[in-house]
């Protein structure tokens, strides 16, 4: 799978639902029920993909926000984007309007390699010991 | 100590894990600990925040969010959990791992750092623990894994061998019974099964064994207490075998009433074909002085000592089950002796105070590790 570091990507909205909560992203493949989470730096990368940034722009921004080198950031962002492509979570997109420069924080945050966590066993776990609604102590609903 | 319980279901839901976690929480509070519970509505409109018996219960829509892929509910639950953790500041978290709601615990680890004990109260054997599973993350990230039987400890180790040094067993326990039960009836023997009417419980095997038992003891009855999707199938099977008039479906029975039923029966049969994590029904039978006929499934042989407190039969072996029941009915002295020894074993080996002591000791150890 080839990666174009100057190219644009977007979330694969046809099959994906996603949300960002306090900087962390949670994605659900609606076709398979597989859950994904992108925490911390990975959540930052996801938001920038959704904001129409190229891989290079994302890496530059990451190096500005977190305590890492531009080279390390580029390598890590490329790895993550390749993984997202492999999982069909993103697809190539047309160039978007250049985004306005975002302000930089006073201090850079500690850096952690952005990673994608996936959970392929959610439906198995839902079936493990499902609740039987209606069984209540003294038939109370409190 | 501040202890946070994480359990998909909790009071007023009734079931093995919900009742056990509730009793443990109340007992810990009685010993001076501060206990809070994060749990799920599980499809029912319950209050989000409530106090019950001194325990703060914080409910979220975990089940609804994950079963329907509702990311709006997921986001709300995640925020709610993070806020609650930051406010309660637990010193240890005990997760009763029966469902995927633990995902919210891991997603909010940064909100408040506390060691996590993952308790395994159900069989995990049919799950897979490869890369990219929540099960793997849960076993990997747990500071300690607590199994409720050696069988469950073995399952956890089989799924992920590296957990062995941080995995121990605390056997389940039940509150001491309020009453001791009747003498075992032999003139009109009652064989009791209890639990959800699902295929895994193997109640069909008990029905399958009944014709042979009735040949020797025509006045025997099989009582089945519980409800579930298999009920009509079980009724059909009883009718097909010509034993419907000897099978009594009691329907769903409250735990306290189930103890009373147990105290009226001649023996309790636990014919599970699934790997039972422990065997609460068997333990309750022992508390009430009843001999147990149990399948060699999961943790059951750890609860019921073969030839001492009951008889262990191969899984799904109706003939062996019938022979075991007939043996007890034909030898009241043996049945009564097994019942007595069961009562003693329940009081000694599965004592509730010891169960709470062991949890306290584990919390102290994990907290200071």
Coordinates of C-alpha atoms in Angstrom, one line a residue:
Chain A
X1 CA 0.0 0.0 0.0
X2 CA 1.4 3.3 -1.0
X3 CA 1.2 6.5 1.0
X4 CA 1.3 9.9 -0.5
X5 CA 2.6 12.2 2.2
X6 CA 1.4 15.3 0.3
X7 CA -2.0 13.7 -0.4
X8 CA -5.3 14.2 1.4
X9 CA -7.4 11.7 3.2
X10 CA -10.8 11.6 4.8
X11 CA -12.7 9.2 7.1
X12 CA -14.4 6.4 5.2
X13 CA -17.8 7.9 6.1
X14 CA -19.8 5.3 4.2
X15 CA -19.1 2.6 6.7
X16 CA -17.8 4.5 9.6
X17 CA -19.2 6.3 12.6
X18 CA -16.7 8.3 14.6
X19 CA -16.7 10.8 17.5
X20 CA -14.0 12.7 19.3
X21 CA -14.2 12.9 23.1
X22 CA -11.8 15.2 24.9
X23 CA -9.2 14.7 22.2
X24 CA -9.5 11.0 21.8
X25 CA -11.3 9.5 18.8
X26 CA -13.6 6.4 18.8
X27 CA -14.5 4.8 15.5
X28 CA -17.0 2.1 14.8
X29 CA -17.1 0.1 11.6
X30 CA -20.8 -0.1 11.1
X31 CA -20.5 -3.1 8.8
X32 CA -18.5 -5.3 11.1
X33 CA -19.1 -3.9 14.6
X34 CA -15.4 -3.5 15.2
X35 CA -14.4 -0.6 17.5
X36 CA -11.3 1.4 17.2
X37 CA -9.8 4.0 19.5
X38 CA -7.2 6.7 18.8
X39 CA -6.0 8.2 22.1
X40 CA -3.9 11.2 22.8
X41 CA -1.5 11.9 19.9
X42 CA -3.4 9.5 17.7
X43 CA -6.6 11.4 18.4
X44 CA -4.9 14.6 17.4
X45 CA -3.8 12.9 14.1
X46 CA -7.4 11.8 13.4
X47 CA -8.8 15.2 14.0
X48 CA -6.3 16.7 11.6
X49 CA -7.1 14.1 8.9
X50 CA -10.8 15.1 9.3
X51 CA -9.7 18.8 9.0
X52 CA -8.2 18.1 5.6
X53 CA -4.5 18.2 6.5
X54 CA -1.9 16.3 4.5
X55 CA 0.4 13.8 6.2
X56 CA 3.3 16.2 6.1
X57 CA 1.1 19.0 7.6
X58 CA -0.1 16.6 10.4
X59 CA 3.5 15.6 11.2
X60 CA 4.6 19.3 11.4
X61 CA 1.7 20.1 13.7
X62 CA 2.4 17.1 15.8
X63 CA 6.0 18.1 16.3
X64 CA 4.9 21.5 17.3
X65 CA 2.3 20.3 19.8
X66 CA 4.3 17.4 21.3
X67 CA 7.8 16.8 22.5
X68 CA 9.2 15.0 19.5
X69 CA 11.3 15.7 16.4
X70 CA 9.7 16.4 13.0
X71 CA 11.4 13.3 11.5
X72 CA 10.0 11.0 14.3
X73 CA 6.6 12.6 13.9
X74 CA 6.5 12.1 10.1
X75 CA 7.6 8.5 10.5
X76 CA 4.9 7.8 13.1
X77 CA 2.1 9.6 11.3
X78 CA 2.9 7.7 8.1
X79 CA 2.8 4.4 10.0
X80 CA -0.6 5.4 11.5
X81 CA -2.1 6.6 8.2
X82 CA -1.0 3.4 6.5
X83 CA -2.7 1.4 9.3
X84 CA -5.8 3.5 8.9
X85 CA -5.8 2.8 5.2
X86 CA -5.3 -0.9 5.7
X87 CA -8.3 -1.0 8.0
X88 CA -10.4 0.9 5.4
X89 CA -11.0 3.6 8.0
X90 CA -9.8 6.4 5.7
X91 CA -9.8 6.9 1.9
X92 CA -7.9 9.3 -0.4
X93 CA -9.7 12.6 -0.8
X94 CA -9.6 15.6 -3.0
X95 CA -7.4 18.6 -1.9
X96 CA -9.3 20.8 0.5
X97 CA -9.1 24.5 1.1
X98 CA -5.9 25.4 3.0
X99 CA -6.8 25.6 6.7
X100 CA -6.0 28.7 8.7
X101 CA -2.9 28.3 10.8
X102 CA -3.8 27.2 14.3
X103 CA -2.2 28.8 17.4
X104 CA 0.5 26.9 19.2
X105 CA 0.4 26.2 22.9
X106 CA 3.0 27.7 25.3
X107 CA 4.4 24.3 26.1
X108 CA 4.7 21.1 24.2
X109 CA 3.0 18.0 25.7
X110 CA 4.8 14.7 26.4
X111 CA 4.8 12.6 23.2
X112 CA 3.6 9.1 22.8
X113 CA 3.7 7.2 19.5
X114 CA 0.2 7.5 18.0
X115 CA -1.4 4.1 17.8
X116 CA -4.6 2.6 16.7
X117 CA -6.3 0.2 19.2
X118 CA -8.9 -2.1 17.7
X119 CA -11.5 -4.3 19.3
X120 CA -12.7 -7.1 17.1
X121 CA -14.5 -9.0 19.8
X122 CA -17.2 -6.6 20.9
X123 CA -20.1 -8.7 19.7
X124 CA -18.6 -11.8 21.3
X125 CA -18.4 -9.9 24.6
X126 CA -21.9 -8.6 24.3
X127 CA -23.1 -12.2 24.0
X128 CA -21.0 -13.4 26.9
X129 CA -23.5 -12.8 29.7
X130 CA -26.3 -10.6 28.3
X131 CA -28.6 -8.9 30.8
X132 CA -32.1 -10.3 31.2
X133 CA -34.2 -7.2 31.7
X134 CA -37.0 -7.7 34.1
X135 CA -35.1 -9.4 36.9
X136 CA -35.2 -7.0 39.8
X137 CA -35.0 -7.2 43.5
X138 CA -38.6 -7.2 44.8
X139 CA -39.6 -6.2 41.3
X140 CA -38.4 -2.7 42.0
X141 CA -37.1 -0.3 39.4
X142 CA -35.0 2.2 41.3
Chain B
X1 CA -10.0 2.4 51.5
X2 CA -11.8 3.8 48.4
X3 CA -12.9 0.9 46.2
X4 CA -14.6 1.3 42.9
X5 CA -16.6 -1.7 41.6
X6 CA -17.1 -1.9 37.9
X7 CA -19.9 -4.2 36.9
X8 CA -22.3 -4.3 33.9
X9 CA -25.2 -5.2 36.2
X10 CA -25.8 -4.3 39.8
X11 CA -28.7 -4.0 42.2
X12 CA -31.7 -3.9 41.5
X13 CA -30.8 -6.3 38.7
X14 CA -30.6 -9.9 40.0
X15 CA -28.2 -12.5 38.8
X16 CA -25.0 -14.2 40.0
X17 CA -22.6 -11.4 39.5
X18 CA -25.0 -8.6 40.4
X19 CA -25.9 -10.2 43.7
X20 CA -22.4 -11.2 44.6
X21 CA -20.9 -7.8 43.8
X22 CA -23.7 -6.1 45.8
X23 CA -23.1 -8.3 48.9
X24 CA -19.4 -7.8 48.7
X25 CA -19.8 -4.0 48.4
X26 CA -22.1 -3.9 51.4
X27 CA -19.8 -6.1 53.5
X28 CA -16.8 -4.0 52.6
X29 CA -18.6 -0.8 53.6
X30 CA -19.6 -2.4 56.9
X31 CA -15.8 -2.8 57.5
X32 CA -15.2 0.9 57.0
X33 CA -14.4 1.1 53.3
X34 CA -15.9 3.5 50.9
X35 CA -17.3 1.7 48.0
X36 CA -18.9 3.1 44.8
X37 CA -20.2 1.2 41.8
X38 CA -20.1 2.1 38.1
X39 CA -22.7 0.1 36.3
X40 CA -25.1 0.1 33.4
X41 CA -28.8 0.8 33.0
X42 CA -28.8 -2.4 30.8
X43 CA -31.9 -1.4 28.9
X44 CA -33.9 -0.2 31.8
X45 CA -34.8 3.3 32.9
X46 CA -33.1 3.6 36.2
X47 CA -31.8 6.7 38.0
X48 CA -28.3 7.7 36.8
X49 CA -27.1 8.3 40.3
X50 CA -28.5 6.7 43.5
X51 CA -27.3 5.6 46.9
X52 CA -28.3 2.2 48.2
X53 CA -27.2 0.7 51.5
X54 CA -24.4 3.3 51.8
X55 CA -23.1 2.5 48.3
X56 CA -23.1 5.2 45.6
X57 CA -24.2 3.7 42.3
X58 CA -23.4 5.6 39.1
X59 CA -25.2 4.2 36.0
X60 CA -24.4 4.8 32.4
X61 CA -25.8 3.6 29.1
X62 CA -22.9 1.3 28.3
X63 CA -25.1 -1.5 27.0
X64 CA -27.2 0.7 24.8
X65 CA -24.1 2.5 23.5
X66 CA -22.2 -0.6 22.5
X67 CA -25.1 -2.9 21.4
X68 CA -26.5 -0.2 19.1
X69 CA -23.2 1.6 18.1
X70 CA -24.6 4.8 19.6
X71 CA -21.6 7.1 19.7
X72 CA -23.6 9.9 21.3
X73 CA -24.3 7.6 24.3
X74 CA -20.7 6.4 24.2
X75 CA -19.4 9.9 24.4
X76 CA -21.7 10.8 27.2
X77 CA -20.8 7.7 29.2
X78 CA -17.1 8.2 28.7
X79 CA -17.3 11.8 30.0
X80 CA -19.5 10.7 32.9
X81 CA -17.2 8.0 33.9
X82 CA -14.1 10.3 33.7
X83 CA -15.9 12.8 35.9
X84 CA -17.0 10.2 38.4
X85 CA -13.5 8.8 38.7
X86 CA -11.9 12.2 39.2
X87 CA -14.4 12.9 41.9
X88 CA -14.4 9.6 43.8
X89 CA -10.7 9.0 43.4
X90 CA -10.6 5.3 44.0
X91 CA -7.5 3.6 45.4
X92 CA -8.4 0.4 43.7
X93 CA -10.8 -0.6 40.9
X94 CA -12.3 -4.1 40.7
X95 CA -13.8 -4.9 37.3
X96 CA -16.3 -7.8 37.1
X97 CA -15.5 -8.8 33.5
X98 CA -18.7 -10.1 31.9
X99 CA -19.1 -7.7 29.0
X100 CA -17.5 -5.0 26.9
X101 CA -18.3 -2.1 29.2
X102 CA -14.7 -2.4 30.5
X103 CA -13.8 -0.4 27.4
X104 CA -15.0 2.7 29.2
X105 CA -12.7 1.9 32.1
X106 CA -9.7 1.7 29.9
X107 CA -10.7 4.8 27.9
X108 CA -10.8 6.8 31.1
X109 CA -7.6 5.4 32.7
X110 CA -6.0 8.8 32.5
X111 CA -8.9 10.5 34.4
X112 CA -7.7 8.9 37.7
X113 CA -4.9 6.4 38.0
X114 CA -5.7 3.5 40.3
X115 CA -4.7 -0.2 40.0
X116 CA -7.2 -2.5 38.4
X117 CA -8.2 -5.9 39.5
X118 CA -10.1 -7.8 36.8
X119 CA -12.4 -10.5 38.3
X120 CA -13.4 -13.3 36.0
X121 CA -16.9 -14.5 37.2
X122 CA -18.0 -16.2 33.9
X123 CA -16.3 -18.7 31.6
X124 CA -14.2 -17.0 28.9
X125 CA -13.3 -20.2 27.1
X126 CA -15.3 -19.5 24.0
X127 CA -13.7 -16.1 23.5
X128 CA -10.5 -15.5 21.5
X129 CA -7.7 -13.4 22.8
X130 CA -5.7 -12.5 19.8
X131 CA -4.3 -9.1 18.8
X132 CA -6.9 -6.5 18.4
X133 CA -9.3 -7.8 21.1
X134 CA -10.7 -6.1 24.1
X135 CA -10.2 -9.3 26.0
X136 CA -6.5 -9.2 25.3
X137 CA -6.2 -5.6 26.3
X138 CA -8.1 -6.3 29.5
X139 CA -5.9 -9.2 30.5
X140 CA -2.8 -7.4 29.5
X141 CA -3.6 -4.1 31.4
X142 CA -5.0 -5.6 34.5
X143 CA -2.7 -5.2 37.5
X144 CA -4.2 -8.4 39.0
X145 CA -6.6 -11.1 37.7
X146 CA -8.9 -12.7 40.1
X147 CA -10.6 -15.9 39.2
X148 CA -13.5 -17.4 41.1
X149 CA -12.3 -21.0 40.6
X150 CA -9.1 -22.7 39.5
X151 CA -10.9 -23.6 36.3
X152 CA -11.4 -19.9 35.5
X153 CA -7.8 -19.2 36.4
X154 CA -6.7 -21.9 34.0
X155 CA -8.9 -20.4 31.3
X156 CA -7.3 -17.0 31.8
X157 CA -3.8 -18.5 31.6
X158 CA -4.7 -20.5 28.5
X159 CA -5.9 -17.3 26.8
X160 CA -2.8 -15.4 27.8
X161 CA 0.0 -17.4 29.5
X162 CA 1.9 -14.3 30.7
X163 CA -0.9 -13.5 33.2
X164 CA 0.0 -16.5 35.4
X165 CA 2.2 -14.6 37.9
X166 CA -0.6 -12.1 38.5
X167 CA -3.6 -14.3 38.7
X168 CA -5.1 -15.9 41.8
X169 CA -8.3 -17.5 43.0
X170 CA -10.9 -16.4 45.6
X171 CA -13.7 -18.8 45.6
X172 CA -17.2 -17.4 45.5
X173 CA -19.2 -17.3 48.7
X174 CA -22.8 -16.8 49.7
X175 CA -24.4 -15.2 52.8
X176 CA -25.2 -17.8 55.4
X177 CA -28.7 -19.1 54.9
X178 CA -31.5 -17.7 57.0
X179 CA -32.9 -21.1 57.7
X180 CA -31.6 -24.7 57.7
X181 CA -34.2 -26.4 55.5
X182 CA -36.4 -29.5 56.0
X183 CA -35.1 -33.1 56.4
X184 CA -34.4 -34.6 53.0
X185 CA -37.7 -36.0 51.6
X186 CA -37.6 -39.5 50.3
X187 CA -41.3 -40.5 50.2
X188 CA -41.9 -38.0 47.5
X189 CA -38.4 -37.1 46.3
X190 CA -37.8 -33.7 44.8
X191 CA -34.9 -33.2 42.4
X192 CA -34.2 -29.5 41.9
X193 CA -32.5 -27.6 39.1
X194 CA -32.1 -23.8 39.2
X195 CA -30.9 -21.2 36.8
X196 CA -31.6 -19.5 33.5
X197 CA -33.4 -21.7 31.1
X198 CA -30.7 -21.6 28.4
X199 CA -29.1 -24.6 26.6
X200 CA -25.8 -24.1 28.4
X201 CA -27.4 -25.1 31.8
X202 CA -28.2 -28.6 30.5
X203 CA -31.6 -28.9 32.1
X204 CA -32.6 -31.0 29.1
X205 CA -30.1 -33.6 30.3
X206 CA -31.9 -33.8 33.6
X207 CA -35.2 -34.2 31.8
X208 CA -33.6 -36.9 29.7
X209 CA -32.5 -38.8 32.8
X210 CA -36.0 -38.6 34.4
X211 CA -37.6 -41.7 32.8
X212 CA -35.0 -44.0 34.2
X213 CA -35.2 -42.3 37.7
X214 CA -39.0 -42.6 37.6
X215 CA -38.8 -46.3 36.8
X216 CA -37.2 -46.9 40.2
X217 CA -38.8 -44.0 42.1
X218 CA -42.2 -43.2 40.4
X219 CA -43.1 -40.6 43.1
X220 CA -40.0 -38.4 42.2
X221 CA -40.5 -34.9 40.8
X222 CA -38.1 -32.7 38.9
X223 CA -38.5 -29.0 39.8
X224 CA -36.9 -26.5 37.5
X225 CA -36.6 -23.0 38.9
X226 CA -35.8 -20.2 36.5
X227 CA -36.9 -18.7 33.2
X228 CA -35.4 -18.2 29.8
X229 CA -35.7 -18.9 26.1
X230 CA -35.4 -22.7 26.4
X231 CA -38.5 -23.1 28.5
X232 CA -40.9 -24.3 25.7
X233 CA -38.2 -26.7 24.3
X234 CA -37.8 -28.2 27.8
X235 CA -41.5 -28.6 28.2
X236 CA -41.7 -30.2 24.8
X237 CA -38.9 -32.6 25.7
X238 CA -40.6 -33.6 29.0
X239 CA -43.9 -34.2 27.1
X240 CA -42.1 -36.2 24.4
X241 CA -40.5 -38.5 27.0
X242 CA -43.8 -38.9 28.7
X243 CA -42.6 -37.3 32.0
X244 CA -44.4 -34.0 31.8
X245 CA -46.5 -34.7 34.8
X246 CA -43.3 -35.2 36.9
X247 CA -41.6 -32.0 35.9
X248 CA -42.6 -28.8 37.6
X249 CA -41.6 -25.5 36.0
X250 CA -41.4 -23.0 38.9
X251 CA -40.7 -20.0 36.7
X252 CA -38.4 -17.3 37.9
X253 CA -37.8 -17.5 41.6
X254 CA -36.3 -14.7 43.8
X255 CA -33.0 -15.7 45.4
X256 CA -34.5 -15.9 48.9
X257 CA -37.3 -18.1 47.6
X258 CA -34.9 -20.2 45.8
X259 CA -33.1 -20.9 49.0
X260 CA -36.4 -22.0 50.5
X261 CA -37.0 -24.3 47.5
X262 CA -33.6 -25.8 48.0
X263 CA -34.4 -26.5 51.6
X264 CA -37.4 -28.6 50.6
X265 CA -35.7 -30.8 48.0
X266 CA -34.0 -34.2 48.2
X267 CA -31.0 -33.2 46.0
X268 CA -29.9 -30.5 43.7
X269 CA -28.9 -31.3 40.1
X270 CA -26.5 -29.1 38.2
X271 CA -26.2 -30.6 34.8
X272 CA -24.4 -27.7 33.0
X273 CA -22.9 -28.4 29.7
X274 CA -21.1 -25.0 29.6
X275 CA -18.0 -24.5 31.6
X276 CA -19.6 -23.2 34.9
X277 CA -17.3 -20.6 36.3
X278 CA -18.1 -21.7 39.9
X279 CA -21.4 -23.2 40.8
X280 CA -23.5 -21.0 43.0
X281 CA -26.5 -23.2 42.9
X282 CA -24.3 -26.1 44.1
X283 CA -22.9 -24.0 46.9
X284 CA -26.4 -23.0 48.0
X285 CA -27.5 -26.6 48.0
X286 CA -24.6 -27.5 50.2
X287 CA -25.4 -24.6 52.6
X288 CA -28.9 -26.1 52.8
X289 CA -27.6 -29.6 53.5
X290 CA -28.5 -31.1 50.2
X291 CA -26.4 -33.6 48.2
X292 CA -25.5 -32.4 44.8
X293 CA -25.3 -34.2 41.5
X294 CA -23.2 -32.1 39.2
X295 CA -21.7 -32.3 35.8
X296 CA -17.9 -32.2 35.6
X297 CA -18.0 -28.8 34.1
X298 CA -15.7 -25.8 34.8
X299 CA -15.5 -25.0 38.5
X300 CA -18.2 -27.4 39.7
X301 CA -15.9 -30.2 40.7
X302 CA -14.0 -27.7 42.9
X303 CA -17.3 -26.9 44.7
X304 CA -18.7 -30.3 44.9
X305 CA -16.3 -33.0 46.2
X306 CA -17.1 -36.2 44.4
X307 CA -18.3 -39.0 46.7
X308 CA -18.0 -36.6 49.7
X309 CA -20.6 -33.8 49.2
X310 CA -22.2 -35.1 46.0
X311 CA -21.6 -37.0 42.9
X312 CA -19.9 -35.7 39.8
X313 CA -21.0 -37.1 36.4
X314 CA -19.7 -36.6 32.9
X315 CA -21.1 -33.6 31.0
X316 CA -24.2 -34.4 28.9
X317 CA -24.4 -38.0 30.2
X318 CA -28.1 -38.5 31.1
X319 CA -27.5 -42.2 32.0
X320 CA -24.8 -41.3 34.5
X321 CA -26.9 -38.5 36.0
X322 CA -29.8 -40.9 36.4
X323 CA -27.6 -43.5 38.0
X324 CA -26.2 -40.9 40.4
X325 CA -29.7 -39.7 41.4
X326 CA -31.0 -43.2 41.8
X327 CA -28.0 -44.1 44.0
X328 CA -28.8 -41.2 46.4
X329 CA -32.5 -41.9 46.4
X330 CA -31.8 -45.6 47.1
X331 CA -29.5 -44.8 50.0
X332 CA -30.9 -42.1 52.2
X333 CA -28.1 -42.5 54.7
X334 CA -25.6 -41.6 52.0
X335 CA -27.6 -38.7 50.8
X336 CA -28.0 -37.3 54.3
X337 CA -24.3 -37.8 55.0
X338 CA -23.3 -35.9 51.9
X339 CA -25.8 -33.1 52.8
X340 CA -24.2 -32.8 56.2
X341 CA -20.7 -32.7 54.9
X342 CA -21.8 -30.2 52.2
X343 CA -23.2 -27.9 54.9
X344 CA -19.9 -28.2 56.9
X345 CA -17.8 -27.6 53.7
X346 CA -19.9 -24.6 52.7
X347 CA -19.5 -23.0 56.2
X348 CA -15.7 -23.8 56.4
X349 CA -14.3 -23.6 52.9
X350 CA -16.7 -21.0 51.4
X351 CA -17.3 -18.8 54.4
X352 CA -18.5 -15.3 53.6
X353 CA -16.3 -13.6 56.1
X354 CA -13.2 -15.3 54.7
X355 CA -14.3 -14.3 51.2
X356 CA -14.4 -10.6 52.3
X357 CA -11.1 -11.0 54.2
X358 CA -9.4 -12.3 51.1
X359 CA -10.7 -9.4 49.0
X360 CA -9.5 -6.9 51.6
X361 CA -6.1 -8.5 51.7
X362 CA -5.8 -8.4 47.9
X363 CA -6.9 -4.7 47.8
X364 CA -4.2 -3.8 50.3
X365 CA -1.5 -5.8 48.4
X366 CA -2.5 -4.3 45.0
X367 CA -2.8 -0.8 46.4
X368 CA 0.7 -0.8 47.9
X369 CA 2.4 -2.7 45.0

